[in-house]
């Protein structure tokens, strides 16, 4: 009985040991892949930085202007003139927004004026203005 138990324990130990070794090599492989990816990302960031610097140099007006002058006739292009944009006088006026008069308020105002009450005087008296 003890002998069978020892065989089972040895077999289990060997099985667990092989599992630990497989896990160790898997982790080392993942770590090396991670290191390679980090190195690749660093290289690509350096290339992007270099391309941005090139773009900044190539998009400067001092670099572009001689090229444009050289090919101006072949491309039939000319500098933009201010007359091409138009003027403020040519813009149409905004349409006036018509609001319907408040006829009820006007009727009330006329009735108050006919009865001798001036609403403006009442407002001035409230504010203390003579």
PDB file of N, CA and C in Angstrom, residues 68-122:
ATOM      1  N   UNK A  68       7.366  76.391 -56.385  1.00  0.00           N
ATOM      2  CA  UNK A  68       6.159  76.943 -57.016  1.00  0.00           C
ATOM      3  C   UNK A  68       6.551  77.887 -58.145  1.00  0.00           C
ATOM      4  N   UNK A  69       7.533  78.745 -57.903  1.00  0.00           N
ATOM      5  CA  UNK A  69       7.983  79.684 -58.956  1.00  0.00           C
ATOM      6  C   UNK A  69       8.501  78.922 -60.175  1.00  0.00           C
ATOM      7  N   UNK A  70       9.187  77.847 -59.937  1.00  0.00           N
ATOM      8  CA  UNK A  70       9.756  77.073 -61.043  1.00  0.00           C
ATOM      9  C   UNK A  70       8.669  76.437 -61.911  1.00  0.00           C
ATOM     10  N   UNK A  71       7.564  76.038 -61.295  1.00  0.00           N
ATOM     11  CA  UNK A  71       6.516  75.329 -62.032  1.00  0.00           C
ATOM     12  C   UNK A  71       5.262  76.186 -62.223  1.00  0.00           C
ATOM     13  N   UNK A  72       5.390  77.491 -62.027  1.00  0.00           N
ATOM     14  CA  UNK A  72       4.232  78.382 -62.091  1.00  0.00           C
ATOM     15  C   UNK A  72       3.589  78.379 -63.482  1.00  0.00           C
ATOM     16  N   UNK A  73       4.374  78.450 -64.505  1.00  0.00           N
ATOM     17  CA  UNK A  73       3.830  78.490 -65.864  1.00  0.00           C
ATOM     18  C   UNK A  73       3.270  77.139 -66.281  1.00  0.00           C
ATOM     19  N   UNK A  74       3.934  76.075 -65.930  1.00  0.00           N
ATOM     20  CA  UNK A  74       3.467  74.745 -66.332  1.00  0.00           C
ATOM     21  C   UNK A  74       2.147  74.380 -65.660  1.00  0.00           C
ATOM     22  N   UNK A  75       1.948  74.836 -64.436  1.00  0.00           N
ATOM     23  CA  UNK A  75       0.720  74.496 -63.713  1.00  0.00           C
ATOM     24  C   UNK A  75      -0.359  75.567 -63.864  1.00  0.00           C
ATOM     25  N   UNK A  76      -0.021  76.684 -64.505  1.00  0.00           N
ATOM     26  CA  UNK A  76      -0.956  77.793 -64.720  1.00  0.00           C
ATOM     27  C   UNK A  76      -1.560  78.246 -63.395  1.00  0.00           C
ATOM     28  N   UNK A  77      -0.707  78.544 -62.446  1.00  0.00           N
ATOM     29  CA  UNK A  77      -1.172  79.019 -61.144  1.00  0.00           C
ATOM     30  C   UNK A  77      -0.611  80.416 -60.916  1.00  0.00           C
ATOM     31  N   UNK A  78      -1.311  81.191 -60.093  1.00  0.00           N
ATOM     32  CA  UNK A  78      -0.889  82.546 -59.766  1.00  0.00           C
ATOM     33  C   UNK A  78      -1.253  82.813 -58.322  1.00  0.00           C
ATOM     34  N   UNK A  79      -0.591  83.765 -57.710  1.00  0.00           N
ATOM     35  CA  UNK A  79      -0.959  84.095 -56.328  1.00  0.00           C
ATOM     36  C   UNK A  79      -2.406  84.581 -56.255  1.00  0.00           C
ATOM     37  N   UNK A  80      -3.013  84.352 -55.118  1.00  0.00           N
ATOM     38  CA  UNK A  80      -4.408  84.735 -54.911  1.00  0.00           C
ATOM     39  C   UNK A  80      -4.473  86.246 -54.716  1.00  0.00           C
ATOM     40  N   UNK A  81      -5.426  86.891 -55.421  1.00  0.00           N
ATOM     41  CA  UNK A  81      -5.610  88.336 -55.293  1.00  0.00           C
ATOM     42  C   UNK A  81      -6.787  88.600 -54.366  1.00  0.00           C
ATOM     43  N   UNK A  82      -6.751  89.772 -53.752  1.00  0.00           N
ATOM     44  CA  UNK A  82      -7.794  90.110 -52.788  1.00  0.00           C
ATOM     45  C   UNK A  82      -9.153  90.228 -53.459  1.00  0.00           C
ATOM     46  N   UNK A  83      -9.191  90.638 -54.728  1.00  0.00           N
ATOM     47  CA  UNK A  83     -10.461  90.795 -55.430  1.00  0.00           C
ATOM     48  C   UNK A  83     -11.193  89.470 -55.604  1.00  0.00           C
ATOM     49  N   UNK A  84     -10.471  88.365 -55.528  1.00  0.00           N
ATOM     50  CA  UNK A  84     -11.105  87.052 -55.681  1.00  0.00           C
ATOM     51  C   UNK A  84     -12.010  86.712 -54.506  1.00  0.00           C
ATOM     52  N   UNK A  85     -11.807  87.359 -53.387  1.00  0.00           N
ATOM     53  CA  UNK A  85     -12.609  87.034 -52.207  1.00  0.00           C
ATOM     54  C   UNK A  85     -13.875  87.870 -52.102  1.00  0.00           C
ATOM     55  N   UNK A  86     -13.990  88.982 -52.847  1.00  0.00           N
ATOM     56  CA  UNK A  86     -15.166  89.836 -52.754  1.00  0.00           C
ATOM     57  C   UNK A  86     -15.006  90.836 -51.628  1.00  0.00           C
ATOM     58  N   UNK A  87     -16.107  91.538 -51.325  1.00  0.00           N
ATOM     59  CA  UNK A  87     -16.058  92.548 -50.273  1.00  0.00           C
ATOM     60  C   UNK A  87     -17.298  92.422 -49.403  1.00  0.00           C
ATOM     61  N   UNK A  88     -17.286  93.168 -48.317  1.00  0.00           N
ATOM     62  CA  UNK A  88     -18.432  93.132 -47.407  1.00  0.00           C
ATOM     63  C   UNK A  88     -19.661  93.774 -48.057  1.00  0.00           C
ATOM     64  N   UNK A  89     -19.437  94.758 -48.943  1.00  0.00           N
ATOM     65  CA  UNK A  89     -20.568  95.429 -49.585  1.00  0.00           C
ATOM     66  C   UNK A  89     -21.355  94.473 -50.470  1.00  0.00           C
ATOM     67  N   UNK A  90     -20.721  93.451 -50.975  1.00  0.00           N
ATOM     68  CA  UNK A  90     -21.406  92.493 -51.851  1.00  0.00           C
ATOM     69  C   UNK A  90     -22.230  91.471 -51.085  1.00  0.00           C
ATOM     70  N   UNK A  91     -22.045  91.396 -49.798  1.00  0.00           N
ATOM     71  CA  UNK A  91     -22.812  90.434 -49.014  1.00  0.00           C
ATOM     72  C   UNK A  91     -24.265  90.886 -48.900  1.00  0.00           C
ATOM     73  N   UNK A  92     -25.214  89.983 -49.032  1.00  0.00           N
ATOM     74  CA  UNK A  92     -26.615  90.385 -48.897  1.00  0.00           C
ATOM     75  C   UNK A  92     -26.935  90.693 -47.434  1.00  0.00           C
ATOM     76  N   UNK A  93     -27.855  91.644 -47.272  1.00  0.00           N
ATOM     77  CA  UNK A  93     -28.267  92.020 -45.923  1.00  0.00           C
ATOM     78  C   UNK A  93     -29.124  90.913 -45.322  1.00  0.00           C
ATOM     79  N   UNK A  94     -29.044  90.812 -44.032  1.00  0.00           N
ATOM     80  CA  UNK A  94     -29.868  89.830 -43.335  1.00  0.00           C
ATOM     81  C   UNK A  94     -31.324  90.291 -43.387  1.00  0.00           C
ATOM     82  N   UNK A  95     -32.240  89.397 -43.727  1.00  0.00           N
ATOM     83  CA  UNK A  95     -33.640  89.807 -43.787  1.00  0.00           C
ATOM     84  C   UNK A  95     -34.147  90.207 -42.399  1.00  0.00           C
ATOM     85  N   UNK A  96     -34.957  91.262 -42.396  1.00  0.00           N
ATOM     86  CA  UNK A  96     -35.505  91.755 -41.131  1.00  0.00           C
ATOM     87  C   UNK A  96     -36.576  90.781 -40.659  1.00  0.00           C
ATOM     88  N   UNK A  97     -36.456  90.433 -39.432  1.00  0.00           N
ATOM     89  CA  UNK A  97     -37.409  89.482 -38.865  1.00  0.00           C
ATOM     90  C   UNK A  97     -38.643  90.247 -38.387  1.00  0.00           C
ATOM     91  N   UNK A  98     -39.758  89.969 -39.011  1.00  0.00           N
ATOM     92  CA  UNK A  98     -40.998  90.661 -38.688  1.00  0.00           C
ATOM     93  C   UNK A  98     -41.678  89.960 -37.521  1.00  0.00           C
ATOM     94  N   UNK A  99     -42.013  90.767 -36.525  1.00  0.00           N
ATOM     95  CA  UNK A  99     -42.776  90.224 -35.408  1.00  0.00           C
ATOM     96  C   UNK A  99     -44.153  90.860 -35.421  1.00  0.00           C
ATOM     97  N   UNK A 100     -45.105  90.084 -35.126  1.00  0.00           N
ATOM     98  CA  UNK A 100     -46.476  90.596 -35.079  1.00  0.00           C
ATOM     99  C   UNK A 100     -46.612  91.524 -33.866  1.00  0.00           C
ATOM    100  N   UNK A 101     -47.207  92.695 -34.061  1.00  0.00           N
ATOM    101  CA  UNK A 101     -47.356  93.595 -32.911  1.00  0.00           C
ATOM    102  C   UNK A 101     -48.311  92.997 -31.890  1.00  0.00           C
ATOM    103  N   UNK A 102     -48.040  93.327 -30.652  1.00  0.00           N
ATOM    104  CA  UNK A 102     -48.892  92.827 -29.569  1.00  0.00           C
ATOM    105  C   UNK A 102     -50.101  93.751 -29.485  1.00  0.00           C
ATOM    106  N   UNK A 103     -51.164  93.384 -30.175  1.00  0.00           N
ATOM    107  CA  UNK A 103     -52.337  94.255 -30.268  1.00  0.00           C
ATOM    108  C   UNK A 103     -53.049  94.398 -28.922  1.00  0.00           C
ATOM    109  N   UNK A 104     -53.041  93.414 -28.090  1.00  0.00           N
ATOM    110  CA  UNK A 104     -53.703  93.510 -26.787  1.00  0.00           C
ATOM    111  C   UNK A 104     -53.014  94.551 -25.912  1.00  0.00           C
ATOM    112  N   UNK A 105     -51.660  94.579 -25.940  1.00  0.00           N
ATOM    113  CA  UNK A 105     -50.934  95.557 -25.144  1.00  0.00           C
ATOM    114  C   UNK A 105     -51.142  96.962 -25.679  1.00  0.00           C
ATOM    115  N   UNK A 106     -51.197  97.076 -27.021  1.00  0.00           N
ATOM    116  CA  UNK A 106     -51.443  98.389 -27.614  1.00  0.00           C
ATOM    117  C   UNK A 106     -52.839  98.896 -27.257  1.00  0.00           C
ATOM    118  N   UNK A 107     -53.840  98.017 -27.316  1.00  0.00           N
ATOM    119  CA  UNK A 107     -55.204  98.419 -26.929  1.00  0.00           C
ATOM    120  C   UNK A 107     -55.240  98.875 -25.477  1.00  0.00           C
ATOM    121  N   UNK A 108     -54.561  98.152 -24.610  1.00  0.00           N
ATOM    122  CA  UNK A 108     -54.532  98.516 -23.198  1.00  0.00           C
ATOM    123  C   UNK A 108     -53.842  99.872 -22.991  1.00  0.00           C
ATOM    124  N   UNK A 109     -52.769 100.139 -23.763  1.00  0.00           N
ATOM    125  CA  UNK A 109     -52.074 101.414 -23.671  1.00  0.00           C
ATOM    126  C   UNK A 109     -52.968 102.563 -24.119  1.00  0.00           C
ATOM    127  N   UNK A 110     -53.677 102.375 -25.230  1.00  0.00           N
ATOM    128  CA  UNK A 110     -54.560 103.439 -25.727  1.00  0.00           C
ATOM    129  C   UNK A 110     -55.708 103.695 -24.757  1.00  0.00           C
ATOM    130  N   UNK A 111     -56.250 102.643 -24.156  1.00  0.00           N
ATOM    131  CA  UNK A 111     -57.318 102.817 -23.180  1.00  0.00           C
ATOM    132  C   UNK A 111     -56.820 103.591 -21.961  1.00  0.00           C
ATOM    133  N   UNK A 112     -55.586 103.292 -21.531  1.00  0.00           N
ATOM    134  CA  UNK A 112     -55.020 104.001 -20.384  1.00  0.00           C
ATOM    135  C   UNK A 112     -54.781 105.459 -20.700  1.00  0.00           C
ATOM    136  N   UNK A 113     -54.318 105.766 -21.934  1.00  0.00           N
ATOM    137  CA  UNK A 113     -54.089 107.149 -22.339  1.00  0.00           C
ATOM    138  C   UNK A 113     -55.407 107.918 -22.445  1.00  0.00           C
ATOM    139  N   UNK A 114     -56.468 107.264 -22.958  1.00  0.00           N
ATOM    140  CA  UNK A 114     -57.773 107.919 -23.077  1.00  0.00           C
ATOM    141  C   UNK A 114     -58.370 108.213 -21.706  1.00  0.00           C
ATOM    142  N   UNK A 115     -58.094 107.376 -20.737  1.00  0.00           N
ATOM    143  CA  UNK A 115     -58.643 107.604 -19.395  1.00  0.00           C
ATOM    144  C   UNK A 115     -57.789 108.580 -18.588  1.00  0.00           C
ATOM    145  N   UNK A 116     -56.684 109.093 -19.175  1.00  0.00           N
ATOM    146  CA  UNK A 116     -55.882 110.095 -18.510  1.00  0.00           C
ATOM    147  C   UNK A 116     -54.703 109.535 -17.728  1.00  0.00           C
ATOM    148  N   UNK A 117     -54.436 108.282 -17.825  1.00  0.00           N
ATOM    149  CA  UNK A 117     -53.302 107.675 -17.110  1.00  0.00           C
ATOM    150  C   UNK A 117     -52.171 107.477 -18.106  1.00  0.00           C
ATOM    151  N   UNK A 118     -51.053 108.083 -17.805  1.00  0.00           N
ATOM    152  CA  UNK A 118     -49.880 107.902 -18.664  1.00  0.00           C
ATOM    153  C   UNK A 118     -48.971 106.854 -18.015  1.00  0.00           C
ATOM    154  N   UNK A 119     -48.807 105.702 -18.643  1.00  0.00           N
ATOM    155  CA  UNK A 119     -47.976 104.655 -18.023  1.00  0.00           C
ATOM    156  C   UNK A 119     -46.517 105.071 -17.873  1.00  0.00           C
ATOM    157  N   UNK A 120     -46.031 105.923 -18.750  1.00  0.00           N
ATOM    158  CA  UNK A 120     -44.641 106.365 -18.651  1.00  0.00           C
ATOM    159  C   UNK A 120     -44.461 107.192 -17.381  1.00  0.00           C
ATOM    160  N   UNK A 121     -45.449 108.084 -17.080  1.00  0.00           N
ATOM    161  CA  UNK A 121     -45.365 108.859 -15.840  1.00  0.00           C
ATOM    162  C   UNK A 121     -45.372 107.949 -14.617  1.00  0.00           C
ATOM    163  N   UNK A 122     -46.180 106.891 -14.676  1.00  0.00           N
ATOM    164  CA  UNK A 122     -46.225 105.955 -13.546  1.00  0.00           C
ATOM    165  C   UNK A 122     -44.872 105.274 -13.349  1.00  0.00           C
TER     166      UNK A 122
END
